[in-house]
Amino acid sequence: MTDPSPLPPGSALTRLTEALGSDSKRKGPPPVERWNPAYCGEIDMRIAADGTWHYMGSPINRPALVKLFSTVLRKDPERYVLVTPVERVGITVEDAPFLAVEMAVEGEGEGRQIAFRTNVDDLVQVGPDHPLRFEQDANGGIKPYVKVRGELWALVTRSLTLDLVAMGEERTVDKAATFGLAAGGAFFPIAPASELGIA
């Protein structure tokens, strides 16, 4: 059976794939934080807000390839980059690089444990190393994110957002009534209670 979307010979995508080589077979993501190759400019790669990866305007329809590139993604101060031991190239990320698509919850209150699976099969458990943060979207709705690794975050899908908010509670934080979520021994503020009309 032929590959439905072969990589163009000599393309940046092919070059990156070849540079990863045996690194793609290691367990866990490679140590991209320790790699500091030369910056080689931007390539025409984009991660859309819905989590779809695109190359030269077309979606990358090979899940294994998307997962491979996700392991060498890094957020530098000025841009998102794909990093191999020999080069570093900039890409465009419309919102967050990953989506949190599945959630498991155990317990309640401070002892509650929440774990997420991302669209590229990263598994993270909410806590000090993988905090939640909440932002407002353009329509005033809530957008939760969970930190995956480095400075890479996953946007929680809309259906899971509703489940997260349903677990929220009001607490006093810095003398202000705050609506938030307890998990992993921490309390993650969602919004001032006054903004939600519950204060």
C-alpha angles and dihedrals in degrees: 000000000000122000108259092216112029117189115255109252112253093010123139088248092055091045092052092047092051092046090056092053111141092006088075090065097056121109111257127000119318118254095267092157088067096047116093109173123159118288108248100189133256126321125202096259124127136181106210123217089257091059096255115140116221131192120194090346097309128100116252101239097189110093092194091056092048090050090049093053092044089063092059097044117118136174111229119188092263104032150348112273141185108226131200126169089265107036146019122209131184123237135181122252114188097198123335120350093232140037124221100224105167132038136192122193130192129178131353141264119000091349093054115124120205122185128184135199115208128216088260093048100257110152117212133172118211113248141098093316093043106033128177122236128187128211135175120248124219091273095050094259125136122262114190123198131189122206111241105180138323105351094327118120135187122222110228111234119249096252092051090046090062090052091049094050090049088062092052126115139185119256136163111256118178089347092304128110105247131184111216149130131266117215139140093013094303139092117231114200115226101180142325107283089233090063091055095048094242101106 
